[in-house]
Coordinates of C-alpha atoms in Angstrom, one line a residue:
Chain P
M4 CA 115.8 65.7 0.4
K5 CA 118.7 68.5 1.3
N6 CA 116.7 72.1 1.8
G7 CA 120.1 73.8 1.5
P8 CA 120.4 77.5 -0.5
A9 CA 121.6 76.4 -3.1
D10 CA 118.7 73.7 -3.0
R11 CA 116.3 77.0 -2.7
I12 CA 118.2 78.2 -5.8
T13 CA 117.9 75.7 -7.8
L14 CA 114.1 75.0 -7.2
L15 CA 113.4 78.9 -7.7
A16 CA 115.5 78.2 -10.8
I17 CA 113.0 75.7 -12.3
N18 CA 109.5 77.2 -11.3
L19 CA 110.8 80.5 -13.7
M20 CA 112.0 78.1 -16.0
L21 CA 108.6 76.4 -16.1
L22 CA 106.7 79.6 -16.0
A23 CA 108.8 80.5 -18.9
L24 CA 108.2 78.0 -21.4
V25 CA 104.1 78.3 -20.2
I26 CA 104.1 81.9 -20.9
V27 CA 105.9 80.8 -24.2
T28 CA 104.1 78.4 -25.1
L29 CA 100.5 79.7 -24.3
Y30 CA 101.2 83.1 -25.4
P31 CA 100.5 82.9 -29.2
I32 CA 96.9 81.8 -27.8
L33 CA 96.5 84.8 -26.0
H34 CA 97.5 87.4 -28.5
V35 CA 94.7 85.7 -30.5
I36 CA 92.1 86.8 -27.7
F37 CA 93.0 89.9 -26.7
A38 CA 93.5 90.9 -30.6
S39 CA 90.1 89.5 -31.7
F40 CA 88.1 91.5 -29.0
S41 CA 90.7 94.8 -30.2
S42 CA 89.4 97.5 -32.2
P43 CA 90.5 97.1 -36.0
A44 CA 92.0 100.1 -36.8
E45 CA 94.2 100.2 -33.4
I46 CA 95.0 96.2 -34.2
V47 CA 96.7 97.0 -37.3
S48 CA 99.2 100.0 -36.7
H49 CA 100.1 98.3 -32.8
R50 CA 103.6 97.0 -32.2
G51 CA 104.9 94.8 -30.0
L52 CA 103.4 92.1 -27.6
L53 CA 99.8 92.5 -26.4
W54 CA 98.9 92.1 -23.1
K55 CA 95.2 93.6 -23.1
P56 CA 92.8 94.1 -25.9
L57 CA 93.0 97.3 -27.3
G58 CA 90.2 99.0 -26.9
F59 CA 87.4 97.3 -27.6
S60 CA 85.5 96.2 -30.4
L61 CA 82.5 93.6 -31.1
E62 CA 82.8 94.4 -35.1
A63 CA 84.9 91.3 -36.2
Y64 CA 82.9 88.8 -33.8
K65 CA 79.7 90.5 -35.4
L66 CA 80.8 89.5 -38.9
V67 CA 81.7 86.4 -37.9
F68 CA 78.4 85.2 -37.4
A69 CA 76.8 87.1 -39.8
D70 CA 78.6 84.3 -42.4
P71 CA 75.9 81.0 -42.6
R72 CA 79.2 79.5 -43.7
I73 CA 80.0 79.3 -39.7
Y74 CA 76.7 77.5 -38.5
I75 CA 77.1 75.4 -41.3
G76 CA 80.5 74.5 -40.6
Y77 CA 79.0 74.0 -37.1
R78 CA 76.2 71.6 -37.8
N79 CA 78.5 69.5 -40.3
T80 CA 81.4 69.3 -37.3
L81 CA 78.9 68.3 -34.8
F82 CA 77.1 65.7 -36.5
I83 CA 80.4 64.1 -38.0
V84 CA 81.8 63.9 -34.9
V85 CA 78.2 62.7 -33.0
V86 CA 78.0 60.3 -35.2
G87 CA 81.6 59.1 -36.2
V88 CA 82.1 58.5 -32.0
A89 CA 78.8 56.6 -31.7
L90 CA 79.9 54.6 -34.6
N91 CA 83.5 53.6 -33.9
L92 CA 83.1 52.6 -30.8
L93 CA 80.1 50.2 -31.7
M94 CA 82.0 48.8 -34.2
T95 CA 85.8 48.7 -32.2
A96 CA 83.6 47.2 -29.0
L97 CA 81.5 44.7 -31.6
G98 CA 84.9 44.1 -33.2
A99 CA 86.9 43.4 -29.7
Y100 CA 84.6 41.4 -28.5
V101 CA 84.4 38.5 -30.7
L102 CA 88.5 39.1 -31.2
S103 CA 88.7 38.9 -27.4
R104 CA 86.8 35.2 -27.3
K105 CA 89.6 32.8 -26.3
N106 CA 89.5 29.8 -29.3
V107 CA 87.0 30.7 -31.6
M108 CA 87.9 29.7 -35.6
W109 CA 89.0 32.0 -37.6
N110 CA 89.6 34.4 -34.9
K111 CA 94.1 34.1 -35.3
F112 CA 93.2 35.0 -39.1
F113 CA 90.8 38.0 -38.9
M114 CA 92.9 39.9 -36.0
I115 CA 96.2 39.1 -38.4
M116 CA 93.9 40.4 -41.2
V117 CA 93.2 44.0 -39.2
T118 CA 96.7 43.9 -37.5
F119 CA 97.9 44.5 -40.7
T120 CA 96.0 47.4 -41.9
M121 CA 98.5 49.3 -39.2
F122 CA 101.5 47.8 -41.1
F123 CA 100.4 48.6 -44.8
S124 CA 97.6 50.9 -46.3
G125 CA 96.8 51.2 -50.3
G126 CA 97.5 55.2 -50.2
L127 CA 95.5 58.5 -50.7
V128 CA 94.0 57.4 -54.5
P129 CA 93.4 54.7 -54.5
L130 CA 90.8 55.0 -51.2
Y131 CA 89.3 58.0 -53.2
L132 CA 88.4 56.0 -55.9
V133 CA 87.2 53.2 -53.4
V134 CA 84.7 56.1 -51.7
K135 CA 84.0 57.5 -54.9
G136 CA 83.5 54.0 -56.1
V137 CA 80.6 53.4 -53.3
G138 CA 79.0 56.7 -54.1
L139 CA 80.0 58.4 -50.7
T140 CA 81.3 61.5 -52.0
N141 CA 80.0 64.4 -51.4
T142 CA 78.3 62.9 -48.4
L143 CA 79.1 62.8 -44.8
W144 CA 79.5 59.5 -44.5
S145 CA 82.6 59.7 -46.4
T146 CA 84.4 60.9 -43.1
I147 CA 83.1 58.6 -41.2
L148 CA 82.6 55.4 -42.5
P149 CA 85.9 54.6 -43.9
F150 CA 87.5 55.2 -40.7
A151 CA 84.9 53.8 -38.4
I152 CA 87.5 50.9 -36.8
S153 CA 90.4 52.1 -35.7
T154 CA 92.8 49.3 -35.7
F155 CA 94.9 50.4 -33.0
N156 CA 91.8 51.2 -30.6
L157 CA 90.4 48.0 -31.4
I158 CA 93.6 46.1 -30.2
V159 CA 93.7 48.1 -27.0
M160 CA 90.2 47.4 -26.3
R161 CA 90.2 44.0 -27.2
T162 CA 93.4 44.0 -24.3
S163 CA 91.1 45.3 -22.4
F164 CA 88.2 42.7 -22.8
Q165 CA 90.6 40.0 -22.1
S166 CA 91.6 41.1 -18.8
I167 CA 87.7 41.1 -17.7
P168 CA 87.1 37.6 -15.6
D169 CA 85.9 34.6 -17.6
S170 CA 84.0 33.4 -14.7
L171 CA 82.2 36.7 -15.2
E172 CA 80.5 35.7 -18.3
E173 CA 80.4 31.6 -17.5
S174 CA 77.9 32.8 -14.8
A175 CA 75.7 35.0 -16.9
K176 CA 76.0 32.2 -19.9
I177 CA 74.5 29.4 -17.4
D178 CA 72.1 32.4 -16.8
G179 CA 71.3 32.1 -20.7
A180 CA 72.8 35.0 -21.9
N181 CA 73.7 35.7 -25.3
H182 CA 76.6 37.0 -27.0
L183 CA 75.1 40.7 -27.4
V184 CA 73.6 40.8 -24.0
I185 CA 77.1 39.3 -22.4
L186 CA 78.8 42.3 -24.7
F187 CA 76.3 45.3 -23.5
R188 CA 75.6 44.3 -20.0
I189 CA 78.9 42.8 -18.7
V190 CA 81.7 43.6 -20.9
I191 CA 80.9 47.2 -22.1
P192 CA 80.1 48.2 -18.6
L193 CA 82.9 46.7 -16.9
S194 CA 85.6 48.7 -19.5
L195 CA 83.3 51.7 -19.8
P196 CA 86.8 53.9 -18.8
V197 CA 88.2 52.9 -21.6
L198 CA 85.3 53.1 -23.7
A199 CA 85.0 56.3 -23.1
V200 CA 88.6 57.8 -23.3
M201 CA 88.7 56.5 -26.8
G202 CA 84.9 57.9 -27.5
L203 CA 87.0 61.1 -26.6
Y204 CA 90.1 60.7 -27.9
Y205 CA 88.1 60.1 -31.5
A206 CA 85.7 63.3 -30.8
V207 CA 88.9 65.5 -31.1
E208 CA 90.5 63.7 -34.4
K209 CA 86.8 64.3 -35.7
W210 CA 86.5 68.1 -34.5
N211 CA 90.0 68.4 -35.8
G212 CA 89.6 66.5 -39.1
W213 CA 89.6 68.7 -42.3
F214 CA 92.0 66.3 -44.5
Y215 CA 90.2 63.8 -45.7
A216 CA 86.5 66.0 -46.0
S217 CA 88.5 68.3 -48.5
I218 CA 89.1 65.5 -50.4
F219 CA 85.9 64.0 -50.8
I220 CA 83.4 66.8 -50.0
Q221 CA 83.4 69.1 -53.3
Q222 CA 79.5 71.0 -51.4
Q223 CA 80.0 74.5 -49.6
E224 CA 76.7 73.4 -47.2
L225 CA 78.6 69.9 -46.6
F226 CA 81.7 71.3 -44.6
P227 CA 83.0 71.2 -41.6
L228 CA 84.0 73.8 -39.4
Q229 CA 87.4 73.0 -40.0
I230 CA 87.6 73.7 -44.3
Y231 CA 85.8 76.9 -43.3
L232 CA 88.4 78.0 -41.1
R233 CA 90.9 77.1 -43.5
E234 CA 89.7 78.9 -46.4
I235 CA 89.5 81.9 -43.8
L236 CA 93.2 81.3 -42.2
I237 CA 95.5 80.0 -44.2
L238 CA 93.6 80.5 -47.9
S239 CA 93.1 84.4 -46.4
S240 CA 89.1 84.7 -47.8
T241 CA 88.5 87.1 -45.2
D242 CA 86.6 89.5 -48.4
S243 CA 83.7 88.0 -48.9
L244 CA 83.1 88.4 -45.0
S245 CA 84.5 92.4 -45.0
S246 CA 83.0 93.3 -48.1
G247 CA 80.2 94.9 -46.7
A248 CA 83.0 97.9 -45.0
A249 CA 84.6 100.4 -47.0
V250 CA 88.1 100.0 -48.7
G251 CA 90.0 101.7 -46.1
E252 CA 88.3 99.6 -42.9
Q253 CA 88.5 96.3 -44.9
F254 CA 92.0 95.5 -44.7
Q255 CA 91.9 96.5 -40.9
I256 CA 88.8 94.0 -40.2
G257 CA 90.4 91.5 -42.2
A258 CA 92.9 91.3 -39.3
T259 CA 90.5 90.8 -36.6
I260 CA 88.1 88.6 -38.9
K261 CA 90.5 86.1 -38.4
Y262 CA 91.4 86.4 -34.2
A263 CA 87.4 85.9 -34.1
T264 CA 87.1 83.2 -36.2
I265 CA 89.8 81.3 -34.5
M266 CA 88.2 81.9 -30.9
V267 CA 84.7 81.0 -32.4
A268 CA 86.0 77.2 -33.7
T269 CA 88.0 77.2 -30.4
V270 CA 85.7 78.3 -27.0
P271 CA 84.1 74.6 -27.6
I272 CA 87.8 73.0 -27.2
L273 CA 88.7 75.8 -25.0
C274 CA 85.1 75.1 -22.6
V275 CA 85.5 71.9 -22.3
Y276 CA 89.0 71.2 -22.1
P277 CA 89.4 71.3 -18.2
F278 CA 87.0 68.9 -17.7
I279 CA 88.2 66.1 -20.3
Q280 CA 92.2 66.8 -19.8
R281 CA 92.7 64.2 -17.2
F282 CA 90.8 61.3 -19.2
F283 CA 93.3 61.7 -22.4
V284 CA 96.0 61.9 -19.3
K285 CA 94.9 58.4 -18.9
G286 CA 94.1 57.8 -22.9
V287 CA 98.3 58.1 -22.8
M288 CA 98.9 55.2 -20.3
I289 CA 96.2 52.8 -21.7
G290 CA 98.0 53.5 -25.5
A291 CA 101.7 53.7 -24.7
L292 CA 102.1 51.3 -21.3
K293 CA 99.4 48.7 -21.5
G294 CA 98.9 48.6 -25.1
Chain Y
M7 CA 83.5 7.1 -21.2
R8 CA 80.3 7.9 -22.1
V9 CA 79.2 11.7 -22.0
Y10 CA 75.8 13.2 -22.6
Y11 CA 74.5 16.1 -24.9
S12 CA 73.2 17.6 -21.8
D13 CA 76.5 17.9 -19.9
V14 CA 78.5 19.1 -22.6
E15 CA 76.1 21.6 -23.4
I16 CA 76.5 23.0 -19.9
F17 CA 80.0 22.6 -19.5
E18 CA 80.5 24.3 -22.9
P19 CA 82.3 27.2 -21.4
L20 CA 84.4 25.9 -19.6
S21 CA 85.8 23.6 -22.5
E22 CA 85.9 26.7 -24.8
Q23 CA 88.6 27.9 -22.3
T24 CA 90.7 24.1 -21.7
F25 CA 90.2 22.2 -25.1
P26 CA 92.0 23.5 -28.2
L27 CA 90.0 23.9 -31.6
T28 CA 91.0 20.2 -33.0
A29 CA 90.2 18.5 -29.3
R30 CA 87.0 19.9 -29.4
L31 CA 86.3 19.3 -32.5
Q32 CA 86.9 15.2 -32.1
L33 CA 85.0 15.8 -28.7
N34 CA 82.0 16.5 -30.4
I35 CA 82.3 13.8 -33.4
E36 CA 82.5 11.0 -30.9
V37 CA 80.1 12.8 -28.2
N38 CA 77.2 13.6 -31.0
G39 CA 78.6 11.5 -33.9
M40 CA 77.6 15.1 -35.3
N41 CA 79.9 16.6 -38.5
G42 CA 81.6 18.5 -35.1
L43 CA 82.1 22.2 -37.9
T44 CA 79.0 21.8 -38.2
R45 CA 78.6 22.0 -33.5
I46 CA 80.7 24.3 -33.9
W47 CA 79.3 26.9 -36.2
K48 CA 76.1 26.2 -34.4
R49 CA 77.5 27.8 -31.2
E50 CA 80.2 30.3 -32.5
W51 CA 77.6 31.7 -35.7
P52 CA 77.1 34.3 -32.9
L53 CA 80.4 35.6 -32.6
H54 CA 81.1 35.8 -36.0
F55 CA 77.7 37.8 -37.3
M56 CA 79.0 40.0 -34.5
L57 CA 81.8 40.4 -36.4
I58 CA 80.8 41.0 -39.9
P59 CA 80.0 44.9 -39.6
G60 CA 83.5 45.7 -38.9
L61 CA 85.4 43.1 -40.8
F62 CA 82.9 44.5 -44.5
L63 CA 84.3 48.1 -43.3
V64 CA 87.8 47.1 -43.1
L65 CA 87.6 45.1 -46.0
L66 CA 86.4 47.7 -48.4
F67 CA 88.3 50.7 -46.7
S68 CA 91.5 49.3 -46.2
Y69 CA 91.8 46.2 -48.1
V70 CA 90.5 47.0 -51.5
P71 CA 92.4 50.0 -51.8
M72 CA 95.2 47.6 -51.1
A73 CA 94.5 46.3 -54.5
G74 CA 94.0 49.7 -55.8
I75 CA 97.9 49.5 -56.0
I76 CA 97.9 48.1 -59.1
M77 CA 97.5 51.3 -60.4
A78 CA 101.1 52.4 -59.8
F79 CA 101.8 50.0 -62.7
Q80 CA 98.7 51.1 -64.8
K81 CA 98.6 54.5 -67.0
Y82 CA 95.4 55.0 -65.2
V83 CA 92.9 56.9 -67.3
P84 CA 90.2 57.7 -64.8
N85 CA 87.3 57.1 -67.8
K86 CA 88.6 53.5 -67.8
G87 CA 89.0 53.3 -64.4
L88 CA 91.0 50.3 -63.1
F89 CA 90.3 47.0 -65.4
G90 CA 89.9 49.3 -68.4
S91 CA 93.9 51.1 -67.9
P92 CA 96.5 50.3 -69.5
F93 CA 99.6 48.7 -67.5
I94 CA 103.0 50.1 -68.2
G95 CA 105.1 48.1 -65.9
M96 CA 107.4 49.8 -64.2
K97 CA 107.5 53.2 -65.7
N98 CA 106.1 55.0 -62.9
F99 CA 108.7 53.7 -60.9
Q100 CA 111.1 55.3 -63.4
L101 CA 109.8 58.1 -63.5
L102 CA 110.3 58.7 -60.0
I103 CA 113.4 57.9 -60.2
D104 CA 113.8 60.3 -62.9
Y105 CA 112.3 62.8 -61.6
P106 CA 114.9 65.2 -60.4
D107 CA 113.7 66.8 -57.1
I108 CA 113.0 63.4 -55.5
G109 CA 115.5 62.8 -53.7
R110 CA 115.4 66.2 -52.0
I111 CA 111.9 65.2 -51.3
F112 CA 112.7 62.0 -49.7
F113 CA 115.5 63.9 -47.9
N114 CA 113.3 66.6 -46.7
T115 CA 110.8 63.4 -45.5
M116 CA 114.1 62.0 -43.0
F117 CA 115.0 65.2 -42.4
I118 CA 112.6 66.2 -40.7
A119 CA 110.9 63.2 -39.0
V120 CA 113.8 62.3 -37.8
M121 CA 114.5 65.9 -36.1
K122 CA 111.0 65.8 -34.7
I123 CA 111.8 62.6 -33.2
A124 CA 114.9 63.7 -31.8
A125 CA 113.3 66.7 -30.1
G126 CA 109.9 65.3 -29.2
L127 CA 111.9 62.8 -27.0
F128 CA 114.4 65.6 -25.3
V129 CA 112.4 68.6 -24.6
P130 CA 109.4 66.3 -22.8
I131 CA 112.3 64.6 -20.5
T132 CA 113.5 67.3 -19.3
I133 CA 110.6 69.0 -18.6
A134 CA 109.2 66.2 -17.1
I135 CA 112.6 65.6 -14.9
L136 CA 112.3 69.5 -14.2
L137 CA 108.7 69.1 -12.9
N138 CA 109.3 65.7 -11.0
E139 CA 111.8 68.2 -8.8
L140 CA 109.4 70.0 -7.8
R141 CA 107.7 69.2 -4.7
R142 CA 104.2 70.9 -5.0
E143 CA 101.2 69.0 -6.1
W144 CA 99.3 71.8 -8.0
I145 CA 102.0 73.7 -9.7
K146 CA 102.9 70.7 -11.3
R147 CA 99.2 70.0 -12.1
T148 CA 98.8 73.7 -13.4
F149 CA 101.9 73.6 -15.8
Q150 CA 100.5 70.5 -17.0
T151 CA 97.1 71.1 -17.6
L152 CA 98.3 74.7 -19.3
V153 CA 100.4 73.5 -21.2
Y154 CA 98.7 70.5 -23.0
L155 CA 96.6 73.1 -24.4
P156 CA 97.9 73.1 -28.0
H157 CA 97.2 69.2 -28.7
F158 CA 94.1 69.4 -28.8
M159 CA 93.9 72.3 -31.5
S160 CA 94.2 71.2 -35.1
W161 CA 97.0 72.7 -37.0
V162 CA 94.6 74.6 -39.6
L163 CA 94.2 76.4 -36.3
L164 CA 97.5 76.5 -35.6
S165 CA 99.0 77.7 -38.9
G166 CA 96.9 80.6 -38.7
I167 CA 98.4 81.5 -35.5
L168 CA 101.8 80.9 -36.7
V169 CA 101.6 82.5 -40.1
D170 CA 100.1 85.5 -37.6
I171 CA 103.1 85.4 -35.1
L172 CA 105.6 84.6 -37.4
S173 CA 105.0 87.3 -40.1
P174 CA 107.8 89.6 -41.4
S175 CA 106.2 92.9 -41.6
S176 CA 104.1 92.6 -38.5
G177 CA 104.3 89.0 -36.2
I178 CA 105.1 89.2 -32.6
F179 CA 107.9 87.1 -32.8
N180 CA 110.2 89.2 -34.9
Q181 CA 109.1 92.3 -33.1
V182 CA 110.7 90.4 -30.1
L183 CA 114.0 89.3 -32.3
G184 CA 113.4 93.1 -33.5
W185 CA 114.8 94.0 -29.4
F186 CA 117.4 92.6 -29.9
G187 CA 119.0 94.2 -33.1
V188 CA 117.7 91.1 -35.3
K189 CA 116.6 91.6 -38.5
P190 CA 112.7 90.5 -39.7
I191 CA 113.0 87.4 -40.6
F192 CA 111.0 85.8 -42.8
F193 CA 110.3 82.3 -41.4
L194 CA 107.8 80.4 -43.5
G195 CA 109.0 81.6 -46.9
S196 CA 112.9 80.8 -46.4
N197 CA 114.2 77.5 -47.1
D198 CA 117.2 78.0 -44.2
W199 CA 114.3 78.4 -41.6
F200 CA 111.6 76.7 -42.8
P201 CA 112.5 73.0 -41.2
Y202 CA 113.2 74.6 -37.8
V203 CA 110.1 75.7 -38.1
M204 CA 108.5 72.6 -38.7
V205 CA 110.1 70.7 -35.8
A206 CA 110.1 73.9 -33.1
S207 CA 105.7 74.5 -33.6
D208 CA 106.1 70.8 -33.6
V209 CA 107.6 71.2 -30.4
W210 CA 105.3 73.9 -28.8
K211 CA 102.3 71.7 -29.7
E212 CA 103.2 68.7 -28.5
F213 CA 105.6 68.8 -25.4
G214 CA 102.9 69.5 -22.8
F215 CA 101.2 66.1 -24.0
G216 CA 104.5 64.2 -24.1
T217 CA 105.3 65.1 -21.1
I218 CA 102.5 62.7 -19.5
V219 CA 104.6 59.0 -20.4
Y220 CA 107.2 60.3 -18.2
L221 CA 106.0 61.4 -15.5
A222 CA 104.2 58.3 -14.8
A223 CA 107.3 56.3 -15.4
L224 CA 109.0 58.6 -13.2
T225 CA 106.6 58.0 -10.5
S226 CA 107.2 54.5 -10.3
I227 CA 110.8 54.9 -9.6
N228 CA 111.6 53.9 -5.5
P229 CA 111.4 56.9 -3.5
S230 CA 114.1 54.8 -1.3
L231 CA 117.0 54.8 -4.3
Y232 CA 117.0 58.4 -3.6
E233 CA 117.1 58.3 -0.3
A234 CA 119.8 55.8 -0.7
A235 CA 121.8 57.8 -3.0
A236 CA 121.3 61.1 -1.1
M237 CA 122.7 59.0 1.7
D238 CA 126.1 58.7 -0.6
G239 CA 126.7 62.2 -0.9
A240 CA 124.7 62.5 -4.8
G241 CA 123.5 66.0 -4.8
R242 CA 120.4 66.5 -7.1
I243 CA 122.0 66.3 -10.2
K244 CA 123.9 63.6 -9.4
Q245 CA 120.3 61.7 -8.4
T246 CA 118.6 62.9 -11.3
F247 CA 121.8 61.1 -14.0
Y248 CA 122.1 57.9 -11.4
V249 CA 118.7 57.9 -10.6
T250 CA 115.8 59.3 -12.4
L251 CA 117.4 59.0 -16.1
P252 CA 117.9 55.1 -15.4
G253 CA 115.2 54.5 -13.8
M254 CA 113.1 56.2 -17.1
M255 CA 115.6 54.2 -19.4
P256 CA 112.9 51.2 -19.8
I257 CA 110.0 54.1 -21.1
I258 CA 112.6 56.1 -23.4
V259 CA 113.8 53.2 -25.1
L260 CA 109.5 51.8 -25.4
M261 CA 109.3 55.5 -27.4
L262 CA 112.8 55.6 -29.1
T263 CA 111.6 52.4 -30.9
L264 CA 108.0 52.9 -31.5
N265 CA 109.1 56.0 -33.1
I266 CA 111.0 54.7 -36.2
G267 CA 108.0 53.8 -37.8
N268 CA 107.6 57.3 -37.8
V269 CA 110.6 58.1 -39.8
L270 CA 108.6 59.0 -43.1
N271 CA 106.0 60.7 -40.9
A272 CA 107.5 64.7 -40.9
G273 CA 103.7 65.4 -40.0
F274 CA 101.7 66.3 -43.5
E275 CA 99.2 68.9 -42.1
Q276 CA 101.7 71.1 -40.3
I277 CA 103.5 71.2 -43.4
F278 CA 100.7 71.0 -45.8
N279 CA 99.2 74.1 -44.0
L280 CA 102.3 75.9 -43.8
Y281 CA 104.1 76.0 -46.8
S282 CA 104.5 77.5 -49.8
P283 CA 105.8 77.5 -53.5
P284 CA 109.0 79.2 -52.9
V285 CA 109.7 77.2 -50.0
Y286 CA 109.5 73.4 -51.9
E287 CA 112.9 73.0 -51.7
S288 CA 113.6 72.3 -48.0
A289 CA 109.1 71.5 -46.8
D290 CA 108.3 69.1 -49.7
I291 CA 108.4 65.8 -48.1
I292 CA 106.7 62.5 -49.7
D293 CA 103.4 62.9 -48.1
T294 CA 102.9 67.0 -49.6
F295 CA 104.0 65.4 -52.6
V296 CA 102.0 62.4 -53.2
Y297 CA 98.7 65.0 -52.6
R298 CA 100.1 67.6 -54.8
M299 CA 100.9 64.5 -57.9
G300 CA 97.2 62.6 -57.3
V301 CA 94.7 65.1 -55.9
Q302 CA 96.3 68.7 -57.9
Q303 CA 97.4 67.3 -61.0
A304 CA 95.7 64.3 -61.6
Q305 CA 98.8 62.1 -62.2
F306 CA 97.0 59.2 -60.7
G307 CA 99.1 56.5 -61.3
F308 CA 102.3 58.5 -60.5
A309 CA 101.0 59.6 -57.1
T310 CA 100.8 56.0 -56.5
A311 CA 103.6 54.7 -57.5
V312 CA 105.2 57.3 -54.6
G313 CA 102.7 56.3 -52.4
L314 CA 103.4 52.3 -52.7
L315 CA 107.3 52.7 -52.4
K316 CA 106.5 55.2 -49.0
S317 CA 104.2 52.4 -47.4
I318 CA 106.7 50.1 -48.7
V319 CA 109.4 51.7 -47.0
S320 CA 106.8 52.8 -44.5
F321 CA 106.2 48.9 -42.8
L322 CA 109.8 47.6 -43.1
F323 CA 110.6 50.2 -40.3
V324 CA 107.2 49.7 -38.6
S325 CA 107.7 46.6 -38.2
L326 CA 111.3 46.9 -37.1
S327 CA 110.1 49.0 -34.7
Y328 CA 107.6 46.4 -33.2
V329 CA 110.3 44.0 -33.2
L330 CA 112.8 46.4 -31.4
A331 CA 110.1 47.6 -28.9
Y332 CA 109.3 43.9 -28.3
R333 CA 113.1 42.6 -28.0
L334 CA 114.5 46.0 -25.9
A335 CA 111.6 46.8 -24.3
N336 CA 109.1 43.5 -23.8
Y337 CA 106.1 45.8 -25.5
R338 CA 104.0 44.1 -27.3
I339 CA 100.7 45.5 -29.0
F340 CA 98.8 42.0 -27.9

């Protein structure tokens, strides 16, 4: 490519534009980080952009961590993520393995049946009634079992299983391996990247999930983290947290509590994000291109 | 031809690949004098057994609820259940048609969804092209890593942040606008602004992640095309329009067609966390309406009817999108 002065100006302009875009995208998140460490009194009266914490105070964090709900939320969310991902991968792998075998009786029918769920669903109210009917409401399982099989993942995994050479499985079969052995000793180890990516996607989905929990679960001690966050951030119930403070301070601390809560819920994501980010990039390609 | 039972056992894996089911049935009957179905069952039962748990879950949580859509034709009373509730024919749908805001709700849904699809195509494609112009790998990588971040945060969190920065009294955004002499705008409380705020914030969350697909498509463009274009005197901009964009066309068409299925998905989680009664006029979408009717007001029959209508229309759009994706971009889900 040319490297004339006009070209260099174009490049500079593109660089500046992208830099501006990064700032616009990340500033809201930076603002939250800085505000969470600021002293409550200063943040309330502050106007304009925030480029560093105003004063320094951990008061908000102390109040957030003094609330048992945050620990309960973390515990429940961890359970949902760990058990949910494990179950999802197991179920999806089992289903994908069977459906990826050629010439097995009824497989076409089952495949159509599974695919159809991607196009049509009964809707929210009937699902609620089924979950209630089998007695899963007010259990953490209500956020796991109904979503244990994701049709799209099943199809993607099936495609990936199909690409494994038949000869590998045949030789294993001649050595006397049954289907479970073939699945767990040959097929899964060979498809590990796909499984890892799917597990990560699913984990993020579970970590961020709140909607079905809010419908299926009424007991406070079973709320996942996101529902607790919703109460603090959107339904604005910071009162119970800051009730120890005097009336004037209550308003001020309430403001920083929001920021601190966001931080407490986001830090785990921020910590693992740089390491897993590239897997997600791979995942997009699996989903979008190979299909 | 004499085939011994033991031979068949050994070559079974091969025959699974090469012989269709009917041929195998026949072969089995001929060879073993045994009922073919029984033999296939004998060999295949472990496979069917492995499918049972998944199949059970799909049946229970996907197909049983589909049966529940008969509620749409009932005056559903929770105590009486699905079988005890009286049928009222199409009354729920009549109610739906007569519902004063229903046209607005469908309009809002499609308006927001279509704008999101358009912006969700335009912004990532533009960014991908700009990024592709850069030569330094580390700048590209750093940029991408940074802008993916909002994608991994939930709408609950992002809504909390948005409410804060868009607040008319203390929000950063209005303060910045104030520097340019703009009076504070109540973005989340104004019917003029709300749909656009939804689109903009959705772009904010997803554009970084959306660029991945396009960047990958760009790397597959043959560099010699650029050289040839440069030889013919095409500058950066001409190269973009005559080499880069045509090279991306297949993936753009694919993403566009796959998005047709989302015409009725305006983003429940986002809108539900950000809207409020004063902006229902411009913000209420089908999903939020179903939620309020079904979960908050317990009008189960009516909510199911609205949901059913959405499912049917969505079904048509999703089918259309896959047909088009197959025809135009040769894309198949399996």
